[in-house]
């Protein structure tokens, strides 16, 4: 039984990895189910054993990526020593560090997702992330209200809002990528946007100025490739 | 000469109006250039006299809509009696009133633009609006800083940000439309989102709590059809 489950997951992950590779090189819209089946080298029936449609595969792909990130985030949430502010900072720091460590993948994703042909792919990923992450952020905002370090009248709506504006920010920045490390003006512009986001979130949740550090130098390593 | 220009504009507007009607009823992606030409009842050459492609027509369509709205906004900007806060409020009030007066059109646009098939259309309209409106908002933020009623470290970036998060907000709300006026919970939810946006903008620009009134009851008339 364990053996069968393992085989099931392995084949499914093989489909997901192959599809992701094709989406990144050819674009989501341009990749057919037939091309995915051909690249994996199995029968048509095998694909439809795992996925209803290409969109269903996409949903499962984004679910897998988010689930991986959520493992680290849940350990932050379960650390009783952290305050609400520390929790919020830790989630952003963990996410930033993950991006810095996987720079090539992140840069490829940014450039592919933010092309016009991949609007639907980007849109679905955002919606999925909102669903998974917003309850986590909302819980932290409630905690911050209780601890007196935040002042948020609508925690649930504000949580979705912070994530949506984060996505808006990334969208604005992604258009300027990749940045040459020598392009001092370009790097300064990205930093200005990131600092503005940090300050905006601080103000929206009513936290002390300077209490959030959502932006760290690992982000600059991502956008410039400096290490 | 005047006569020729008038004919040119009239025919162009006829193309734009017809295309808009088809986009609203059939969706942007599903509407071909051939269908637009057939609906106007002119030759293929006439279309290409005005537009390079369907996308070019779309760009001109969004430019026309924004230009119409900008006439009212420019008169607000040129009124020397208004403070920065009053200017920002007046721009939002004018836009809200326009939406309430054109409720049927706005509801159709919202429902069509926010369907997955019209992501590209929505995306282009947003980008166009950002380009036209963000310098206006940035100017007001600079003025607010000078008058001491606002405290904005990055006026240009913050202006784009306020508009992007406004679009994010509309996106969140559009999914719940149309609302039954009897659906008290739904109407309360929309109001909560709008009040949150108002407070978020107030905090982001460092304005006094309660100084902005970006949300008024005309918006509720739009989403529920109450009059």
Coordinates of C-alpha atoms in Angstrom, one line a residue:
Chain A
X1 CA 0.0 0.0 0.0
X2 CA 2.8 2.4 0.9
X3 CA 4.6 1.4 -2.3
X4 CA 1.5 2.2 -4.4
X5 CA 1.0 5.6 -2.7
X6 CA 4.7 6.5 -3.3
X7 CA 4.4 5.6 -7.0
X8 CA 1.2 7.6 -7.3
X9 CA 2.9 10.7 -5.8
X10 CA 6.1 10.3 -7.8
X11 CA 4.3 10.1 -11.1
X12 CA 2.1 13.0 -10.2
X13 CA 5.1 15.1 -9.2
X14 CA 6.8 14.1 -12.5
X15 CA 3.8 15.5 -14.4
X16 CA 3.8 18.7 -12.2
X17 CA 7.6 19.2 -12.7
X18 CA 7.5 18.6 -16.4
X19 CA 4.5 20.9 -16.9
X20 CA 6.2 23.6 -14.8
X21 CA 9.3 23.3 -17.1
X22 CA 7.1 23.7 -20.2
X23 CA 5.1 26.6 -18.7
X24 CA 8.4 28.4 -17.9
X25 CA 10.0 27.9 -21.3
X26 CA 6.9 28.1 -23.6
X27 CA 4.3 30.0 -21.6
X28 CA 1.2 28.6 -19.9
X29 CA -1.2 29.4 -22.8
X30 CA 1.1 27.9 -25.4
X31 CA 1.6 24.6 -23.6
X32 CA -1.0 21.9 -24.6
X33 CA -1.9 18.9 -22.5
X34 CA -0.7 16.8 -25.4
X35 CA 2.8 18.4 -25.1
X36 CA 2.9 17.6 -21.4
X37 CA 1.9 14.0 -22.0
X38 CA 4.5 13.7 -24.7
X39 CA 7.3 15.2 -22.5
X40 CA 6.5 12.8 -19.7
X41 CA 6.3 9.9 -22.2
X42 CA 3.2 8.2 -20.8
X43 CA -0.3 7.5 -22.1
X44 CA -3.1 10.1 -22.3
X45 CA -5.0 8.0 -19.8
X46 CA -2.3 8.4 -17.2
X47 CA -2.6 12.3 -17.4
X48 CA -6.3 12.2 -16.9
X49 CA -5.9 9.8 -13.9
X50 CA -4.3 12.7 -12.0
X51 CA -5.8 15.9 -13.6
X52 CA -9.2 16.8 -15.0
X53 CA -7.7 19.6 -17.3
X54 CA -4.7 21.7 -17.8
X55 CA -6.2 24.2 -15.4
X56 CA -6.7 21.5 -12.7
X57 CA -3.0 20.7 -13.1
X58 CA -2.2 24.4 -12.6
X59 CA -4.3 24.6 -9.5
X60 CA -2.5 21.5 -8.1
X61 CA 0.9 23.0 -9.1
X62 CA 0.2 26.2 -7.2
X63 CA -1.2 24.2 -4.2
X64 CA 2.1 22.2 -4.1
X65 CA 4.3 25.3 -4.1
X66 CA 2.3 27.0 -1.4
X67 CA 2.2 23.9 0.8
X68 CA 6.0 23.7 0.7
X69 CA 6.3 27.4 1.8
X70 CA 3.6 26.8 4.5
X71 CA 5.7 24.2 6.3
X72 CA 8.2 26.9 7.4
X73 CA 5.5 29.4 8.1
X74 CA 3.6 27.0 10.4
X75 CA 6.7 26.5 12.6
X76 CA 6.9 30.3 13.0
X77 CA 3.2 30.4 14.1
X78 CA 3.8 27.7 16.6
X79 CA 6.7 29.4 18.4
X80 CA 5.2 30.7 21.6
X81 CA 8.2 33.0 22.3
X82 CA 7.4 35.3 19.3
X83 CA 5.3 38.5 19.5
X84 CA 2.8 39.4 16.7
X85 CA 5.3 41.9 15.2
X86 CA 8.1 39.3 15.4
X87 CA 5.9 36.7 13.7
X88 CA 5.0 39.0 10.9
X89 CA 8.7 39.9 10.4
X90 CA 9.7 36.2 10.6
X91 CA 7.2 35.2 7.9
X92 CA 8.6 37.9 5.5
X93 CA 12.2 37.1 6.4
X94 CA 11.7 33.4 5.8
X95 CA 10.0 34.1 2.5
X96 CA 12.8 36.5 1.4
X97 CA 15.5 34.0 2.4
X98 CA 13.8 31.3 0.4
X99 CA 13.7 33.5 -2.6
X100 CA 17.4 34.5 -2.2
X101 CA 18.4 30.8 -2.0
X102 CA 16.4 29.9 -5.1
X103 CA 17.3 33.0 -7.1
X104 CA 17.4 31.4 -10.6
X105 CA 14.0 29.8 -10.2
X106 CA 12.5 33.0 -8.7
X107 CA 13.9 35.2 -11.5
X108 CA 12.5 32.8 -14.1
X109 CA 9.1 32.6 -12.5
X110 CA 9.0 36.4 -12.2
X111 CA 9.8 37.0 -15.8
X112 CA 7.5 34.3 -17.1
X113 CA 4.6 35.0 -14.8
X114 CA 4.7 38.7 -15.5
X115 CA 4.5 38.4 -19.3
X116 CA 1.1 39.2 -20.7
X117 CA 0.7 35.6 -22.0
X118 CA 0.8 34.3 -18.4
X119 CA -1.8 36.6 -16.8
X120 CA -4.1 33.8 -16.0
X121 CA -1.4 31.7 -14.5
X122 CA -0.3 34.6 -12.3
X123 CA -3.9 35.4 -11.3
X124 CA -4.6 31.8 -10.2
X125 CA -1.4 31.6 -8.1
X126 CA -2.3 34.9 -6.4
X127 CA -5.8 33.8 -5.6
X128 CA -4.5 30.5 -4.2
X129 CA -1.9 32.2 -2.1
X130 CA -4.5 34.6 -0.8
X131 CA -6.7 31.8 0.3
X132 CA -3.9 29.9 2.1
X133 CA -2.0 32.9 3.6
X134 CA -4.6 35.4 4.6
X135 CA -6.0 33.4 7.6
X136 CA -2.4 33.2 8.9
X137 CA -1.8 37.0 8.6
X138 CA -5.3 37.7 10.0
X139 CA -4.5 35.6 13.1
X140 CA -1.3 37.6 13.6
X141 CA -3.2 40.9 13.3
X142 CA -5.7 39.7 15.9
X143 CA -2.8 38.8 18.2
X144 CA -1.2 42.2 17.5
X145 CA -4.4 44.0 18.5
X146 CA -4.6 41.9 21.7
X147 CA -0.9 42.7 22.5
X148 CA -1.4 46.4 21.8
X149 CA 1.4 46.5 19.2
X150 CA -1.1 46.9 16.3
X151 CA -4.4 48.6 15.7
X152 CA -6.5 46.9 13.0
X153 CA -10.2 47.5 12.8
X154 CA -10.9 44.8 10.1
X155 CA -8.2 42.1 10.5
X156 CA -9.6 39.6 7.9
X157 CA -10.0 42.2 5.2
X158 CA -6.7 43.9 6.1
X159 CA -4.9 40.5 5.8
X160 CA -6.1 40.0 2.3
X161 CA -5.3 43.6 1.5
X162 CA -1.6 43.4 2.7
X163 CA -1.1 40.3 0.5
X164 CA -2.8 41.9 -2.5
X165 CA -0.7 45.0 -2.2
X166 CA 2.4 42.9 -1.8
X167 CA 1.5 41.2 -5.1
X168 CA 0.9 44.7 -6.7
X169 CA 4.3 45.7 -5.5
X170 CA 6.0 42.6 -7.0
X171 CA 4.2 43.3 -10.2
X172 CA 5.6 46.8 -10.4
X173 CA 9.1 45.6 -9.6
X174 CA 9.0 42.6 -11.9
X175 CA 8.8 44.8 -15.0
X176 CA 12.2 46.3 -14.2
X177 CA 13.9 42.9 -13.9
X178 CA 16.6 41.5 -14.3
X179 CA 18.6 44.4 -12.9
X180 CA 22.3 44.9 -13.6
X181 CA 24.1 45.2 -10.2
X182 CA 25.9 48.2 -11.8
X183 CA 22.6 49.9 -12.4
X184 CA 22.7 52.0 -9.2
X185 CA 19.6 54.0 -10.1
X186 CA 17.6 50.9 -10.9
X187 CA 18.6 49.2 -7.6
X188 CA 17.8 52.4 -5.6
X189 CA 14.4 52.5 -7.3
X190 CA 13.6 48.9 -6.3
X191 CA 14.7 49.7 -2.7
X192 CA 12.5 52.8 -2.6
X193 CA 9.5 50.6 -3.6
X194 CA 10.3 48.0 -1.0
X195 CA 10.8 50.6 1.8
X196 CA 7.5 52.2 0.8
X197 CA 5.7 48.9 1.1
X198 CA 7.3 48.3 4.5
X199 CA 6.2 51.7 5.7
X200 CA 2.7 51.3 4.1
X201 CA 2.1 48.0 5.9
X202 CA 3.4 49.5 9.2
X203 CA 1.0 52.4 8.9
X204 CA -2.0 50.3 7.8
X205 CA -1.7 48.0 10.8
X206 CA -1.0 50.9 13.2
X207 CA 2.4 49.5 14.2
X208 CA 5.3 51.7 15.6
X209 CA 7.4 53.3 12.8
X210 CA 10.4 51.1 12.3
X211 CA 9.0 48.0 14.0
X212 CA 8.6 46.1 10.7
X213 CA 11.6 44.9 8.6
X214 CA 9.8 43.2 5.7
X215 CA 12.6 44.2 3.4
X216 CA 16.1 42.9 3.9
X217 CA 19.3 42.7 1.8
X218 CA 18.4 39.2 0.6
X219 CA 15.8 40.8 -1.7
X220 CA 18.5 42.9 -3.3
X221 CA 20.5 39.7 -3.9
X222 CA 17.5 38.3 -5.7
X223 CA 17.0 41.2 -8.0
X224 CA 20.6 41.9 -8.8
X225 CA 22.2 38.4 -8.5
X226 CA 24.8 39.8 -6.0
X227 CA 25.9 37.3 -3.5
Chain B
X1 CA -11.4 70.9 -43.0
X2 CA -13.6 71.0 -39.8
X3 CA -16.1 68.9 -41.6
X4 CA -13.5 66.2 -42.4
X5 CA -12.2 66.1 -38.9
X6 CA -15.7 65.7 -37.5
X7 CA -16.4 62.8 -39.9
X8 CA -13.1 61.2 -38.9
X9 CA -13.9 61.4 -35.2
X10 CA -17.5 60.3 -35.7
X11 CA -16.5 57.1 -37.6
X12 CA -13.8 56.3 -35.1
X13 CA -16.2 56.7 -32.2
X14 CA -18.7 54.5 -34.1
X15 CA -16.0 51.8 -34.2
X16 CA -15.1 52.3 -30.5
X17 CA -18.8 52.2 -29.4
X18 CA -19.6 49.1 -31.5
X19 CA -16.5 47.3 -30.3
X20 CA -17.2 48.1 -26.7
X21 CA -20.8 46.7 -27.1
X22 CA -19.4 43.5 -28.6
X23 CA -16.7 43.2 -25.9
X24 CA -19.4 43.6 -23.2
X25 CA -21.8 41.0 -24.6
X26 CA -19.3 38.5 -26.1
X27 CA -16.1 39.1 -24.2
X28 CA -12.9 40.7 -25.5
X29 CA -11.1 37.5 -26.4
X30 CA -14.1 36.1 -28.3
X31 CA -14.7 39.3 -30.4
X32 CA -12.8 39.2 -33.7
X33 CA -11.9 42.3 -35.8
X34 CA -14.1 40.8 -38.6
X35 CA -17.1 40.9 -36.2
X36 CA -16.4 44.5 -35.4
X37 CA -16.2 45.4 -39.1
X38 CA -19.4 43.5 -39.9
X39 CA -21.3 45.2 -37.0
X40 CA -20.2 48.7 -38.1
X41 CA -21.1 47.7 -41.7
X42 CA -18.0 49.2 -43.5
X43 CA -15.0 47.9 -45.4
X44 CA -12.0 46.2 -43.8
X45 CA -9.9 49.1 -45.0
X46 CA -11.9 51.5 -43.0
X47 CA -11.1 49.7 -39.8
X48 CA -7.3 49.6 -40.5
X49 CA -7.5 53.3 -41.3
X50 CA -8.1 53.9 -37.6
X51 CA -6.6 50.9 -35.8
X52 CA -3.5 48.7 -36.3
X53 CA -5.0 45.7 -34.4
X54 CA -7.8 44.8 -32.0
X55 CA -5.4 45.6 -29.2
X56 CA -4.7 49.0 -30.6
X57 CA -8.5 49.6 -30.7
X58 CA -8.6 48.5 -27.0
X59 CA -5.8 50.9 -26.1
X60 CA -7.7 53.8 -27.8
X61 CA -10.9 52.7 -26.1
X62 CA -9.4 52.9 -22.6
X63 CA -7.6 56.2 -23.6
X64 CA -11.0 57.7 -24.6
X65 CA -12.7 56.6 -21.3
X66 CA -9.9 57.9 -19.2
X67 CA -9.8 61.2 -21.1
X68 CA -13.5 61.8 -20.4
X69 CA -13.0 61.3 -16.7
X70 CA -9.9 63.5 -16.7
X71 CA -11.8 66.6 -17.8
X72 CA -13.7 66.6 -14.5
X73 CA -10.5 65.8 -12.5
X74 CA -8.5 68.7 -14.1
X75 CA -11.1 71.3 -13.1
X76 CA -10.7 70.0 -9.5
X77 CA -6.9 70.4 -9.8
X78 CA -7.3 73.9 -11.1
X79 CA -9.5 75.1 -8.3
X80 CA -7.1 77.2 -6.1
X81 CA -9.5 77.2 -3.1
X82 CA -9.1 73.5 -2.5
X83 CA -6.5 72.0 0.0
X84 CA -4.7 68.8 -0.9
X85 CA -7.1 66.7 1.3
X86 CA -10.1 68.4 -0.3
X87 CA -8.7 67.7 -3.8
X88 CA -8.1 64.0 -3.0
X89 CA -11.7 63.8 -1.6
X90 CA -13.1 65.7 -4.6
X91 CA -11.5 63.3 -7.1
X92 CA -12.9 60.3 -5.4
X93 CA -16.4 61.9 -5.0
X94 CA -16.5 62.9 -8.6
X95 CA -15.5 59.4 -9.7
X96 CA -18.0 57.8 -7.3
X97 CA -20.8 60.0 -8.5
X98 CA -20.0 59.3 -12.2
X99 CA -20.2 55.6 -11.4
X100 CA -23.6 56.0 -9.6
X101 CA -25.0 58.0 -12.6
X102 CA -23.9 55.3 -15.0
X103 CA -24.7 52.3 -12.9
X104 CA -25.8 49.9 -15.7
X105 CA -22.7 50.5 -17.7
X106 CA -20.4 50.2 -14.6
X107 CA -22.1 46.9 -13.4
X108 CA -21.7 45.4 -16.9
X109 CA -18.1 46.5 -17.1
X110 CA -17.3 45.1 -13.7
X111 CA -18.8 41.8 -14.4
X112 CA -17.3 41.5 -17.9
X113 CA -13.8 42.8 -16.9
X114 CA -13.5 40.6 -13.9
X115 CA -14.3 37.4 -15.7
X116 CA -11.2 35.3 -16.4
X117 CA -11.5 35.7 -20.2
X118 CA -11.1 39.4 -19.9
X119 CA -7.9 39.5 -17.7
X120 CA -5.9 41.1 -20.5
X121 CA -8.5 43.8 -21.1
X122 CA -8.7 44.6 -17.4
X123 CA -4.9 44.6 -17.1
X124 CA -4.5 47.1 -20.0
X125 CA -7.1 49.4 -18.6
X126 CA -5.5 49.4 -15.2
X127 CA -2.0 50.1 -16.7
X128 CA -3.5 53.0 -18.8
X129 CA -5.3 54.5 -15.8
X130 CA -2.1 54.3 -13.7
X131 CA -0.1 56.2 -16.3
X132 CA -2.7 59.0 -16.6
X133 CA -3.8 59.3 -12.9
X134 CA -0.7 58.7 -10.9
X135 CA 1.0 62.0 -11.7
X136 CA -2.2 63.8 -10.6
X137 CA -2.3 61.9 -7.3
X138 CA 1.5 62.5 -6.8
X139 CA 1.0 66.2 -7.3
X140 CA -1.7 66.2 -4.6
X141 CA 0.6 64.2 -2.2
X142 CA 3.4 66.8 -2.8
X143 CA 0.9 69.5 -2.0
X144 CA -0.3 67.7 1.1
X145 CA 3.3 67.4 2.3
X146 CA 3.9 71.1 1.8
X147 CA 0.7 72.0 3.6
X148 CA 1.5 69.7 6.5
X149 CA -1.7 67.7 6.1
X150 CA 0.1 64.6 4.8
X151 CA 3.4 62.9 5.4
X152 CA 4.5 60.9 2.4
X153 CA 8.2 60.0 1.9
X154 CA 7.8 58.7 -1.7
X155 CA 5.0 60.6 -3.3
X156 CA 5.4 59.2 -6.9
X157 CA 5.6 55.5 -5.7
X158 CA 2.8 56.0 -3.2
X159 CA 0.5 57.5 -5.9
X160 CA 0.9 54.4 -8.0
X161 CA 0.4 52.3 -4.9
X162 CA -2.9 54.0 -3.9
X163 CA -4.3 53.4 -7.4
X164 CA -3.1 49.8 -7.5
X165 CA -4.6 48.9 -4.2
X166 CA -7.8 50.7 -5.2
X167 CA -7.9 48.3 -8.2
X168 CA -7.2 45.4 -5.9
X169 CA -10.1 46.4 -3.8
X170 CA -12.5 46.7 -6.7
X171 CA -11.3 43.3 -7.9
X172 CA -12.2 41.8 -4.5
X173 CA -15.6 43.5 -4.5
X174 CA -16.5 42.8 -8.1
X175 CA -16.6 39.0 -7.4
X176 CA -19.5 39.5 -5.0
X177 CA -21.6 41.5 -7.5
X178 CA -24.4 42.1 -8.3
X179 CA -25.6 42.4 -4.8
X180 CA -29.3 42.0 -3.8
X181 CA -30.2 45.2 -1.8
X182 CA -31.9 42.7 0.7
X183 CA -28.6 41.0 1.2
X184 CA -27.7 43.0 4.3
X185 CA -24.7 40.9 5.1
X186 CA -23.3 41.2 1.6
X187 CA -23.8 45.0 1.6
X188 CA -22.2 45.3 5.0
X189 CA -19.2 43.3 3.7
X190 CA -18.7 45.6 0.8
X191 CA -18.9 48.6 3.1
X192 CA -16.4 47.1 5.4
X193 CA -13.9 46.7 2.5
X194 CA -14.5 50.3 1.4
X195 CA -14.1 51.7 4.9
X196 CA -10.9 49.7 5.2
X197 CA -9.5 51.1 2.0
X198 CA -10.4 54.7 3.1
X199 CA -8.6 54.1 6.4
X200 CA -5.6 52.4 4.8
X201 CA -5.1 55.3 2.4
X202 CA -5.5 57.8 5.3
X203 CA -2.8 56.0 7.2
X204 CA -0.5 55.4 4.2
X205 CA -0.4 59.1 3.4
X206 CA -0.2 60.1 7.1
X207 CA -3.4 62.1 7.1
X208 CA -5.6 62.8 10.2
X209 CA -8.0 59.9 11.0
X210 CA -11.4 60.8 9.5
X211 CA -10.0 63.5 7.1
X212 CA -10.7 61.4 4.0
X213 CA -14.1 60.4 2.7
X214 CA -13.3 58.3 -0.3
X215 CA -16.4 56.2 0.2
X216 CA -19.9 57.7 0.0
X217 CA -23.3 56.3 -0.3
X218 CA -23.3 56.6 -4.1
X219 CA -21.1 53.5 -4.1
X220 CA -23.7 51.5 -2.3
X221 CA -26.2 52.6 -4.9
X222 CA -23.9 51.2 -7.6
X223 CA -23.5 47.8 -6.0
X224 CA -27.1 47.3 -5.0
X225 CA -29.0 49.3 -7.5
X226 CA -30.8 51.3 -4.8
X227 CA -31.6 54.8 -5.8

